[in-house]
């Protein structure tokens, strides 16, 4: 129970920062101090500061609150909560699980996408697309991590982990008024997740080696090579599993929510796909679908699954800007200070995305966009390419050495599923009038679901 209280306090901090302080970026500036729970924290949405923080994992580390939170869910340290040599070692090994050969092989993804499409009622009957997407994401992530799926168990893990993460934020609103029952339920959900992960690891260890492509190249098979501890294997597997489920389902839910309300965009996408003449897209085809890629980029900009990134100063350090009377001078940050980067705010700044930065406009990602911002410091190390998209801050998958290892894998899943959906169905209609409102959590989900109806081609 004490662990739950500790976790609740850290999540209360996250909740207060993101919701109570978010509006202050417009009122105060891109970088400012705030006092929360008796401690001073730094909030920033300045591209130069973001570059300085995310490019230096030795000076800016994952803080103890994040590590403690993941321990309650996974039971062990994982790549998402490690620092220093441990993190570097985990990343070096796990990088093998998302090599180009693995990502470009659509054979493992194909069956899950077809199952997803077959579950969609094509007779115009309303249904919650978000629920279908969570089932799809859970199945794909489980096969990627473990080499096999157990539909009931995998979906229960997804449900328990979502409950765990979501209800820490909900309970944080109550603060000390949160009841013992609420805390116990959260702890029970975390314990269920840890039990599931350890059981899955033990089952794989006892089974005959799987020579199938999924079994031979599962993430767990690589984790087993560099660590014999089953508890540690479970923690690493759980980190990858949770990331693969929540972020994929969140992003795709927002994409379908938008498409259901922008029929012209859907018509343009179907026209773009027509050159395939009904053929299933190959991996190489996905990058050629420029309109589809632009749509996903715009959704990730406006509704990134993880809207805030946290780091802690490992030493006394100076950031490029945010100090002085006009907040443009360098700013001193003392060791142990928590810093919160708001990608939600950064992705809506007019200086990077034009005067319509708050609006949904996929064409802003075209190489010849009407508004081309100056080079963004977050990506300034990358050499410009002919006809490349304008350089703009993109934190949907993080940035720097700790950026998301599975970025290309996630984009492949999202693009392939959307392409196959557009080939299968002719129309998509919204079946509710709710705004795109999301539930506060470490990874956002749509509060009212994504109620739509479709008709077949």
GROMACS .gro file of C-alpha atoms in nm:
model
  457
    1UNK     CA    1   0.000   0.000   0.000
    2UNK     CA    2   0.290   0.238   0.070
    3UNK     CA    3   0.407   0.186  -0.287
    4UNK     CA    4   0.064   0.293  -0.411
    5UNK     CA    5   0.078   0.609  -0.199
    6UNK     CA    6   0.424   0.692  -0.338
    7UNK     CA    7   0.304   0.632  -0.693
    8UNK     CA    8  -0.009   0.836  -0.630
    9UNK     CA    9   0.198   1.133  -0.519
   10UNK     CA   10   0.413   1.120  -0.834
   11UNK     CA   11   0.109   1.093  -1.057
   12UNK     CA   12  -0.060   1.377  -0.873
   13UNK     CA   13   0.243   1.585  -0.969
   14UNK     CA   14   0.206   1.484  -1.333
   15UNK     CA   15  -0.166   1.561  -1.331
   16UNK     CA   16  -0.119   1.904  -1.173
   17UNK     CA   17   0.162   1.995  -1.409
   18UNK     CA   18  -0.013   1.902  -1.728
   19UNK     CA   19  -0.361   2.033  -1.657
   20UNK     CA   20  -0.322   2.311  -1.403
   21UNK     CA   21  -0.010   2.457  -1.563
   22UNK     CA   22  -0.065   2.394  -1.935
   23UNK     CA   23  -0.249   2.719  -1.999
   24UNK     CA   24   0.037   2.914  -1.839
   25UNK     CA   25   0.265   2.854  -2.139
   26UNK     CA   26   0.061   3.109  -2.331
   27UNK     CA   27   0.039   3.344  -2.033
   28UNK     CA   28   0.399   3.329  -1.911
   29UNK     CA   29   0.622   3.190  -2.184
   30UNK     CA   30   0.781   2.874  -2.319
   31UNK     CA   31   0.983   2.804  -2.001
   32UNK     CA   32   0.886   2.880  -1.642
   33UNK     CA   33   0.908   2.759  -1.283
   34UNK     CA   34   0.615   2.622  -1.086
   35UNK     CA   35   0.584   2.506  -0.726
   36UNK     CA   36   0.399   2.178  -0.685
   37UNK     CA   37   0.370   1.965  -0.371
   38UNK     CA   38   0.629   2.191  -0.204
   39UNK     CA   39   0.893   2.145  -0.473
   40UNK     CA   40   1.001   2.370  -0.758
   41UNK     CA   41   0.976   2.212  -1.102
   42UNK     CA   42   1.065   2.343  -1.446
   43UNK     CA   43   0.821   2.335  -1.737
   44UNK     CA   44   0.937   2.396  -2.091
   45UNK     CA   45   0.809   2.391  -2.446
   46UNK     CA   46   1.111   2.571  -2.591
   47UNK     CA   47   1.280   2.384  -2.875
   48UNK     CA   48   1.633   2.484  -2.770
   49UNK     CA   49   1.576   2.362  -2.415
   50UNK     CA   50   1.413   2.043  -2.540
   51UNK     CA   51   1.715   1.977  -2.762
   52UNK     CA   52   1.955   2.035  -2.472
   53UNK     CA   53   1.763   1.804  -2.237
   54UNK     CA   54   1.681   1.513  -2.466
   55UNK     CA   55   2.024   1.503  -2.634
   56UNK     CA   56   2.208   1.454  -2.303
   57UNK     CA   57   2.092   1.138  -2.120
   58UNK     CA   58   2.380   1.160  -1.873
   59UNK     CA   59   2.289   1.505  -1.744
   60UNK     CA   60   1.912   1.452  -1.771
   61UNK     CA   61   1.794   1.116  -1.639
   62UNK     CA   62   1.474   0.929  -1.562
   63UNK     CA   63   1.374   1.035  -1.211
   64UNK     CA   64   1.286   0.809  -0.916
   65UNK     CA   65   0.911   0.877  -0.940
   66UNK     CA   66   0.895   0.729  -1.290
   67UNK     CA   67   1.104   0.429  -1.186
   68UNK     CA   68   0.882   0.366  -0.884
   69UNK     CA   69   0.570   0.392  -1.097
   70UNK     CA   70   0.692   0.127  -1.338
   71UNK     CA   71   0.799  -0.103  -1.054
   72UNK     CA   72   0.437  -0.112  -0.940
   73UNK     CA   73   0.329  -0.227  -1.285
   74UNK     CA   74   0.619  -0.442  -1.407
   75UNK     CA   75   0.791  -0.551  -1.086
   76UNK     CA   76   1.141  -0.492  -1.225
   77UNK     CA   77   1.351  -0.220  -1.381
   78UNK     CA   78   1.307  -0.193  -1.757
   79UNK     CA   79   1.444   0.008  -2.045
   80UNK     CA   80   1.186   0.279  -1.969
   81UNK     CA   81   1.306   0.329  -1.612
   82UNK     CA   82   1.680   0.255  -1.630
   83UNK     CA   83   1.965   0.505  -1.649
   84UNK     CA   84   2.333   0.496  -1.735
   85UNK     CA   85   2.504   0.170  -1.824
   86UNK     CA   86   2.197  -0.043  -1.747
   87UNK     CA   87   1.982   0.159  -1.988
   88UNK     CA   88   2.255   0.160  -2.255
   89UNK     CA   89   2.295  -0.218  -2.227
   90UNK     CA   90   1.919  -0.278  -2.253
   91UNK     CA   91   1.883  -0.049  -2.552
   92UNK     CA   92   2.178  -0.208  -2.732
   93UNK     CA   93   2.023  -0.552  -2.701
   94UNK     CA   94   1.661  -0.457  -2.764
   95UNK     CA   95   1.758  -0.267  -3.078
   96UNK     CA   96   1.792  -0.607  -3.245
   97UNK     CA   97   1.419  -0.669  -3.204
   98UNK     CA   98   1.330  -0.373  -3.427
   99UNK     CA   99   1.586  -0.416  -3.704
  100UNK     CA  100   1.478  -0.330  -4.058
  101UNK     CA  101   1.443  -0.699  -4.143
  102UNK     CA  102   1.189  -0.743  -3.863
  103UNK     CA  103   0.998  -0.423  -3.932
  104UNK     CA  104   0.974  -0.479  -4.308
  105UNK     CA  105   0.836  -0.832  -4.268
  106UNK     CA  106   0.459  -0.783  -4.287
  107UNK     CA  107   0.377  -1.154  -4.262
  108UNK     CA  108   0.326  -1.143  -3.884
  109UNK     CA  109   0.117  -0.826  -3.908
  110UNK     CA  110  -0.101  -0.942  -4.197
  111UNK     CA  111  -0.308  -1.197  -4.005
  112UNK     CA  112  -0.386  -0.961  -3.718
  113UNK     CA  113  -0.495  -0.685  -3.956
  114UNK     CA  114  -0.727  -0.925  -4.142
  115UNK     CA  115  -0.878  -1.036  -3.810
  116UNK     CA  116  -0.932  -0.672  -3.716
  117UNK     CA  117  -1.099  -0.594  -4.049
  118UNK     CA  118  -1.323  -0.901  -4.031
  119UNK     CA  119  -1.451  -0.796  -3.689
  120UNK     CA  120  -1.573  -0.461  -3.821
  121UNK     CA  121  -1.945  -0.464  -3.904
  122UNK     CA  122  -1.969  -0.349  -4.264
  123UNK     CA  123  -2.346  -0.305  -4.262
  124UNK     CA  124  -2.357   0.047  -4.120
  125UNK     CA  125  -2.408  -0.067  -3.759
  126UNK     CA  126  -2.244   0.171  -3.504
  127UNK     CA  127  -1.953   0.029  -3.305
  128UNK     CA  128  -1.664   0.153  -3.089
  129UNK     CA  129  -1.354   0.153  -3.307
  130UNK     CA  130  -1.131   0.221  -3.005
  131UNK     CA  131  -1.226  -0.114  -2.846
  132UNK     CA  132  -1.147  -0.299  -3.170
  133UNK     CA  133  -0.814  -0.122  -3.198
  134UNK     CA  134  -0.714  -0.215  -2.844
  135UNK     CA  135  -0.781  -0.583  -2.921
  136UNK     CA  136  -0.572  -0.553  -3.237
  137UNK     CA  137  -0.288  -0.373  -3.062
  138UNK     CA  138  -0.281  -0.625  -2.776
  139UNK     CA  139  -0.261  -0.920  -3.017
  140UNK     CA  140   0.015  -0.767  -3.231
  141UNK     CA  141   0.221  -0.659  -2.930
  142UNK     CA  142   0.191  -1.001  -2.765
  143UNK     CA  143   0.310  -1.181  -3.077
  144UNK     CA  144   0.594  -0.934  -3.120
  145UNK     CA  145   0.709  -0.978  -2.759
  146UNK     CA  146   0.631  -1.344  -2.687
  147UNK     CA  147   0.607  -1.500  -3.033
  148UNK     CA  148   0.247  -1.609  -2.974
  149UNK     CA  149  -0.088  -1.476  -2.861
  150UNK     CA  150  -0.336  -1.571  -2.590
  151UNK     CA  151  -0.629  -1.348  -2.676
  152UNK     CA  152  -0.808  -1.357  -2.341
  153UNK     CA  153  -0.493  -1.318  -2.131
  154UNK     CA  154  -0.339  -1.052  -2.357
  155UNK     CA  155  -0.653  -0.841  -2.355
  156UNK     CA  156  -0.683  -0.874  -1.978
  157UNK     CA  157  -0.327  -0.748  -1.939
  158UNK     CA  158  -0.408  -0.453  -2.165
  159UNK     CA  159  -0.716  -0.378  -1.958
  160UNK     CA  160  -0.535  -0.406  -1.624
  161UNK     CA  161  -0.239  -0.194  -1.731
  162UNK     CA  162  -0.471   0.075  -1.869
  163UNK     CA  163  -0.670   0.069  -1.544
  164UNK     CA  164  -0.351   0.096  -1.339
  165UNK     CA  165  -0.214   0.395  -1.530
  166UNK     CA  166  -0.548   0.573  -1.575
  167UNK     CA  167  -0.668   0.542  -1.219
  168UNK     CA  168  -0.354   0.680  -1.063
  169UNK     CA  169  -0.439   1.002  -1.243
  170UNK     CA  170  -0.806   0.979  -1.145
  171UNK     CA  171  -0.723   0.905  -0.782
  172UNK     CA  172  -0.473   1.188  -0.777
  173UNK     CA  173  -0.760   1.434  -0.811
  174UNK     CA  174  -0.875   1.319  -0.469
  175UNK     CA  175  -0.530   1.347  -0.311
  176UNK     CA  176  -0.548   1.238   0.052
  177UNK     CA  177  -0.920   1.173   0.009
  178UNK     CA  178  -0.846   0.871  -0.209
  179UNK     CA  179  -0.989   0.571  -0.027
  180UNK     CA  180  -0.808   0.255   0.071
  181UNK     CA  181  -1.034   0.065  -0.171
  182UNK     CA  182  -0.923   0.279  -0.466
  183UNK     CA  183  -0.556   0.229  -0.379
  184UNK     CA  184  -0.606  -0.143  -0.326
  185UNK     CA  185  -0.776  -0.180  -0.665
  186UNK     CA  186  -0.488  -0.001  -0.834
  187UNK     CA  187  -0.235  -0.220  -0.659
  188UNK     CA  188  -0.435  -0.531  -0.752
  189UNK     CA  189  -0.431  -0.431  -1.119
  190UNK     CA  190  -0.053  -0.384  -1.103
  191UNK     CA  191  -0.007  -0.722  -0.933
  192UNK     CA  192  -0.219  -0.889  -1.203
  193UNK     CA  193   0.002  -0.740  -1.473
  194UNK     CA  194   0.319  -0.862  -1.300
  195UNK     CA  195   0.173  -1.212  -1.261
  196UNK     CA  196   0.070  -1.227  -1.627
  197UNK     CA  197   0.415  -1.122  -1.745
  198UNK     CA  198   0.601  -1.369  -1.528
  199UNK     CA  199   0.366  -1.653  -1.625
  200UNK     CA  200   0.414  -1.576  -1.994
  201UNK     CA  201   0.792  -1.574  -1.954
  202UNK     CA  202   0.787  -1.905  -1.765
  203UNK     CA  203   0.559  -2.064  -2.023
  204UNK     CA  204   0.792  -1.968  -2.306
  205UNK     CA  205   1.094  -2.096  -2.110
  206UNK     CA  206   0.930  -2.438  -2.056
  207UNK     CA  207   0.808  -2.482  -2.412
  208UNK     CA  208   0.995  -2.642  -2.698
  209UNK     CA  209   1.187  -2.374  -2.891
  210UNK     CA  210   0.955  -2.223  -3.148
  211UNK     CA  211   1.107  -2.239  -3.495
  212UNK     CA  212   0.833  -2.024  -3.651
  213UNK     CA  213   0.930  -1.671  -3.763
  214UNK     CA  214   0.733  -1.520  -3.474
  215UNK     CA  215   0.884  -1.745  -3.209
  216UNK     CA  216   1.240  -1.737  -3.340
  217UNK     CA  217   1.248  -1.358  -3.361
  218UNK     CA  218   1.032  -1.255  -3.069
  219UNK     CA  219   1.155  -0.976  -2.846
  220UNK     CA  220   1.165  -1.218  -2.554
  221UNK     CA  221   1.406  -1.447  -2.741
  222UNK     CA  222   1.655  -1.159  -2.756
  223UNK     CA  223   1.595  -1.058  -2.393
  224UNK     CA  224   1.669  -1.416  -2.284
  225UNK     CA  225   2.008  -1.399  -2.453
  226UNK     CA  226   2.142  -1.118  -2.235
  227UNK     CA  227   1.965  -1.186  -1.904
  228UNK     CA  228   1.881  -1.514  -1.729
  229UNK     CA  229   1.657  -1.365  -1.460
  230UNK     CA  230   1.296  -1.440  -1.547
  231UNK     CA  231   1.176  -1.152  -1.332
  232UNK     CA  232   1.396  -0.912  -1.527
  233UNK     CA  233   1.284  -1.067  -1.857
  234UNK     CA  234   0.924  -1.009  -1.751
  235UNK     CA  235   0.994  -0.644  -1.673
  236UNK     CA  236   1.158  -0.575  -2.008
  237UNK     CA  237   0.888  -0.768  -2.194
  238UNK     CA  238   0.617  -0.577  -2.008
  239UNK     CA  239   0.768  -0.241  -2.100
  240UNK     CA  240   0.768  -0.331  -2.469
  241UNK     CA  241   0.423  -0.485  -2.449
  242UNK     CA  242   0.263  -0.188  -2.277
  243UNK     CA  243   0.422   0.061  -2.515
  244UNK     CA  244   0.309  -0.138  -2.817
  245UNK     CA  245  -0.051  -0.158  -2.702
  246UNK     CA  246  -0.130   0.185  -2.562
  247UNK     CA  247   0.046   0.412  -2.810
  248UNK     CA  248  -0.077   0.223  -3.117
  249UNK     CA  249  -0.439   0.209  -3.002
  250UNK     CA  250  -0.436   0.575  -2.895
  251UNK     CA  251  -0.293   0.702  -3.223
  252UNK     CA  252  -0.518   0.492  -3.445
  253UNK     CA  253  -0.827   0.586  -3.243
  254UNK     CA  254  -0.752   0.953  -3.305
  255UNK     CA  255  -0.690   0.888  -3.675
  256UNK     CA  256  -1.028   0.719  -3.718
  257UNK     CA  257  -1.200   0.988  -3.511
  258UNK     CA  258  -1.060   1.252  -3.748
  259UNK     CA  259  -1.133   1.056  -4.067
  260UNK     CA  260  -1.495   1.007  -3.964
  261UNK     CA  261  -1.532   1.386  -3.952
  262UNK     CA  262  -1.330   1.471  -4.264
  263UNK     CA  263  -1.482   1.273  -4.553
  264UNK     CA  264  -1.283   1.472  -4.811
  265UNK     CA  265  -0.957   1.351  -4.655
  266UNK     CA  266  -1.083   0.993  -4.671
  267UNK     CA  267  -1.173   1.032  -5.039
  268UNK     CA  268  -0.827   1.169  -5.115
  269UNK     CA  269  -0.664   0.880  -4.930
  270UNK     CA  270  -0.866   0.622  -5.122
  271UNK     CA  271  -0.764   0.791  -5.446
  272UNK     CA  272  -0.399   0.777  -5.342
  273UNK     CA  273  -0.432   0.403  -5.277
  274UNK     CA  274  -0.602   0.335  -5.610
  275UNK     CA  275  -0.270   0.287  -5.790
  276UNK     CA  276  -0.226  -0.035  -5.595
  277UNK     CA  277  -0.535  -0.168  -5.779
  278UNK     CA  278  -0.648  -0.358  -5.472
  279UNK     CA  279  -0.309  -0.520  -5.417
  280UNK     CA  280  -0.194  -0.551  -5.060
  281UNK     CA  281   0.071  -0.284  -4.999
  282UNK     CA  282   0.426  -0.405  -4.954
  283UNK     CA  283   0.653  -0.247  -4.695
  284UNK     CA  284   0.820  -0.032  -4.961
  285UNK     CA  285   0.477   0.100  -5.071
  286UNK     CA  286   0.394   0.245  -4.729
  287UNK     CA  287   0.645   0.531  -4.748
  288UNK     CA  288   0.518   0.621  -5.094
  289UNK     CA  289   0.170   0.694  -4.957
  290UNK     CA  290   0.247   1.059  -4.884
  291UNK     CA  291  -0.107   1.167  -4.796
  292UNK     CA  292  -0.147   0.879  -4.553
  293UNK     CA  293   0.188   0.955  -4.391
  294UNK     CA  294   0.093   1.323  -4.363
  295UNK     CA  295  -0.236   1.231  -4.196
  296UNK     CA  296  -0.060   1.023  -3.930
  297UNK     CA  297   0.202   1.293  -3.873
  298UNK     CA  298  -0.069   1.553  -3.819
  299UNK     CA  299  -0.260   1.334  -3.575
  300UNK     CA  300   0.060   1.264  -3.383
  301UNK     CA  301   0.130   1.637  -3.373
  302UNK     CA  302  -0.208   1.735  -3.233
  303UNK     CA  303  -0.282   1.431  -3.019
  304UNK     CA  304   0.044   1.260  -2.931
  305UNK     CA  305  -0.024   0.951  -2.715
  306UNK     CA  306   0.230   1.074  -2.459
  307UNK     CA  307   0.179   1.452  -2.428
  308UNK     CA  308   0.451   1.517  -2.173
  309UNK     CA  309   0.810   1.396  -2.127
  310UNK     CA  310   0.980   1.404  -1.787
  311UNK     CA  311   1.348   1.420  -1.696
  312UNK     CA  312   1.547   1.500  -1.381
  313UNK     CA  313   1.871   1.701  -1.367
  314UNK     CA  314   2.153   1.466  -1.261
  315UNK     CA  315   2.379   1.763  -1.186
  316UNK     CA  316   2.371   2.141  -1.169
  317UNK     CA  317   2.325   2.256  -1.526
  318UNK     CA  318   2.235   2.557  -1.740
  319UNK     CA  319   1.971   2.548  -2.014
  320UNK     CA  320   1.987   2.784  -2.315
  321UNK     CA  321   1.682   2.997  -2.246
  322UNK     CA  322   1.409   3.080  -1.996
  323UNK     CA  323   1.597   3.301  -1.750
  324UNK     CA  324   1.609   3.674  -1.689
  325UNK     CA  325   1.326   3.930  -1.685
  326UNK     CA  326   1.227   3.855  -2.045
  327UNK     CA  327   1.288   3.478  -2.013
  328UNK     CA  328   1.536   3.475  -2.302
  329UNK     CA  329   1.859   3.440  -2.104
  330UNK     CA  330   2.015   3.108  -1.998
  331UNK     CA  331   1.853   2.950  -1.692
  332UNK     CA  332   2.024   2.765  -1.406
  333UNK     CA  333   1.875   2.430  -1.301
  334UNK     CA  334   1.997   2.264  -0.982
  335UNK     CA  335   2.066   1.895  -0.941
  336UNK     CA  336   1.754   1.689  -0.863
  337UNK     CA  337   1.511   1.928  -1.033
  338UNK     CA  338   1.228   1.764  -1.226
  339UNK     CA  339   1.166   1.905  -1.572
  340UNK     CA  340   0.847   1.855  -1.770
  341UNK     CA  341   0.856   1.893  -2.149
  342UNK     CA  342   0.514   1.966  -2.298
  343UNK     CA  343   0.505   1.824  -2.649
  344UNK     CA  344   0.135   1.915  -2.645
  345UNK     CA  345   0.233   2.284  -2.631
  346UNK     CA  346   0.540   2.262  -2.853
  347UNK     CA  347   0.340   2.095  -3.129
  348UNK     CA  348   0.094   2.386  -3.130
  349UNK     CA  349   0.338   2.674  -3.161
  350UNK     CA  350   0.272   2.903  -3.456
  351UNK     CA  351   0.643   2.971  -3.514
  352UNK     CA  352   0.689   2.609  -3.612
  353UNK     CA  353   0.353   2.518  -3.763
  354UNK     CA  354   0.209   2.844  -3.894
  355UNK     CA  355  -0.086   3.062  -3.792
  356UNK     CA  356  -0.323   2.765  -3.813
  357UNK     CA  357  -0.116   2.556  -3.568
  358UNK     CA  358  -0.426   2.470  -3.362
  359UNK     CA  359  -0.611   2.337  -3.668
  360UNK     CA  360  -0.607   1.992  -3.827
  361UNK     CA  361  -0.426   2.026  -4.160
  362UNK     CA  362  -0.235   1.722  -4.292
  363UNK     CA  363  -0.101   1.920  -4.590
  364UNK     CA  364   0.127   2.120  -4.361
  365UNK     CA  365   0.362   1.821  -4.378
  366UNK     CA  366   0.408   1.845  -4.754
  367UNK     CA  367   0.756   1.941  -4.872
  368UNK     CA  368   0.617   2.254  -5.038
  369UNK     CA  369   0.399   2.361  -4.750
  370UNK     CA  370   0.275   2.720  -4.758
  371UNK     CA  371   0.438   2.778  -4.420
  372UNK     CA  372   0.798   2.658  -4.393
  373UNK     CA  373   0.950   2.726  -4.052
  374UNK     CA  374   1.317   2.789  -3.993
  375UNK     CA  375   1.533   2.489  -3.903
  376UNK     CA  376   1.427   2.332  -3.576
  377UNK     CA  377   1.716   2.282  -3.329
  378UNK     CA  378   1.572   1.947  -3.221
  379UNK     CA  379   1.655   1.803  -3.564
  380UNK     CA  380   1.936   2.036  -3.673
  381UNK     CA  381   2.193   1.756  -3.669
  382UNK     CA  382   2.018   1.583  -3.957
  383UNK     CA  383   2.136   1.677  -4.307
  384UNK     CA  384   1.859   1.823  -4.523
  385UNK     CA  385   1.729   1.609  -4.809
  386UNK     CA  386   1.584   1.721  -5.141
  387UNK     CA  387   1.205   1.768  -5.117
  388UNK     CA  388   1.219   1.678  -4.748
  389UNK     CA  389   0.942   1.787  -4.514
  390UNK     CA  390   0.995   2.118  -4.334
  391UNK     CA  391   1.208   2.083  -4.020
  392UNK     CA  392   0.974   2.104  -3.726
  393UNK     CA  393   0.972   1.972  -3.369
  394UNK     CA  394   0.834   1.619  -3.360
  395UNK     CA  395   0.828   1.464  -3.014
  396UNK     CA  396   0.560   1.201  -3.069
  397UNK     CA  397   0.830   0.934  -3.044
  398UNK     CA  398   1.065   1.136  -2.826
  399UNK     CA  399   1.402   1.263  -2.947
  400UNK     CA  400   1.769   1.211  -2.883
  401UNK     CA  401   1.942   0.893  -2.759
  402UNK     CA  402   1.632   0.784  -2.561
  403UNK     CA  403   1.389   0.819  -2.849
  404UNK     CA  404   1.141   0.539  -2.915
  405UNK     CA  405   1.316   0.225  -3.040
  406UNK     CA  406   0.995   0.103  -3.201
  407UNK     CA  407   0.912   0.417  -3.399
  408UNK     CA  408   0.943   0.253  -3.740
  409UNK     CA  409   0.761  -0.058  -3.620
  410UNK     CA  410   0.475   0.155  -3.484
  411UNK     CA  411   0.447   0.356  -3.806
  412UNK     CA  412   0.447   0.035  -4.010
  413UNK     CA  413   0.160  -0.108  -3.805
  414UNK     CA  414  -0.040   0.213  -3.827
  415UNK     CA  415   0.013   0.274  -4.199
  416UNK     CA  416  -0.047  -0.086  -4.302
  417UNK     CA  417  -0.370  -0.115  -4.102
  418UNK     CA  418  -0.502   0.215  -4.239
  419UNK     CA  419  -0.413   0.123  -4.596
  420UNK     CA  420  -0.593  -0.212  -4.571
  421UNK     CA  421  -0.895  -0.047  -4.405
  422UNK     CA  422  -0.921   0.209  -4.686
  423UNK     CA  423  -0.902  -0.070  -4.942
  424UNK     CA  424  -1.175  -0.271  -4.768
  425UNK     CA  425  -1.431  -0.003  -4.675
  426UNK     CA  426  -1.589   0.273  -4.878
  427UNK     CA  427  -1.711   0.516  -4.612
  428UNK     CA  428  -1.663   0.602  -4.246
  429UNK     CA  429  -1.924   0.797  -4.051
  430UNK     CA  430  -1.910   0.946  -3.701
  431UNK     CA  431  -2.185   0.812  -3.477
  432UNK     CA  432  -2.152   1.059  -3.188
  433UNK     CA  433  -2.120   1.433  -3.150
  434UNK     CA  434  -1.854   1.438  -2.879
  435UNK     CA  435  -1.539   1.647  -2.909
  436UNK     CA  436  -1.207   1.464  -2.912
  437UNK     CA  437  -1.170   1.447  -2.535
  438UNK     CA  438  -0.909   1.222  -2.381
  439UNK     CA  439  -0.873   1.059  -2.041
  440UNK     CA  440  -0.572   1.187  -1.844
  441UNK     CA  441  -0.316   0.910  -1.815
  442UNK     CA  442   0.047   0.841  -1.896
  443UNK     CA  443  -0.087   0.741  -2.239
  444UNK     CA  444  -0.411   0.908  -2.344
  445UNK     CA  445  -0.727   0.728  -2.454
  446UNK     CA  446  -1.048   0.875  -2.593
  447UNK     CA  447  -1.292   0.947  -2.311
  448UNK     CA  448  -1.604   0.869  -2.515
  449UNK     CA  449  -1.452   0.602  -2.738
  450UNK     CA  450  -1.459   0.630  -3.116
  451UNK     CA  451  -1.812   0.544  -3.225
  452UNK     CA  452  -1.836   0.508  -3.602
  453UNK     CA  453  -2.011   0.311  -3.874
  454UNK     CA  454  -1.866   0.190  -4.204
  455UNK     CA  455  -1.984   0.052  -4.536
  456UNK     CA  456  -1.793  -0.198  -4.750
  457UNK     CA  457  -1.650  -0.125  -5.092
   0.00000   0.00000   0.00000
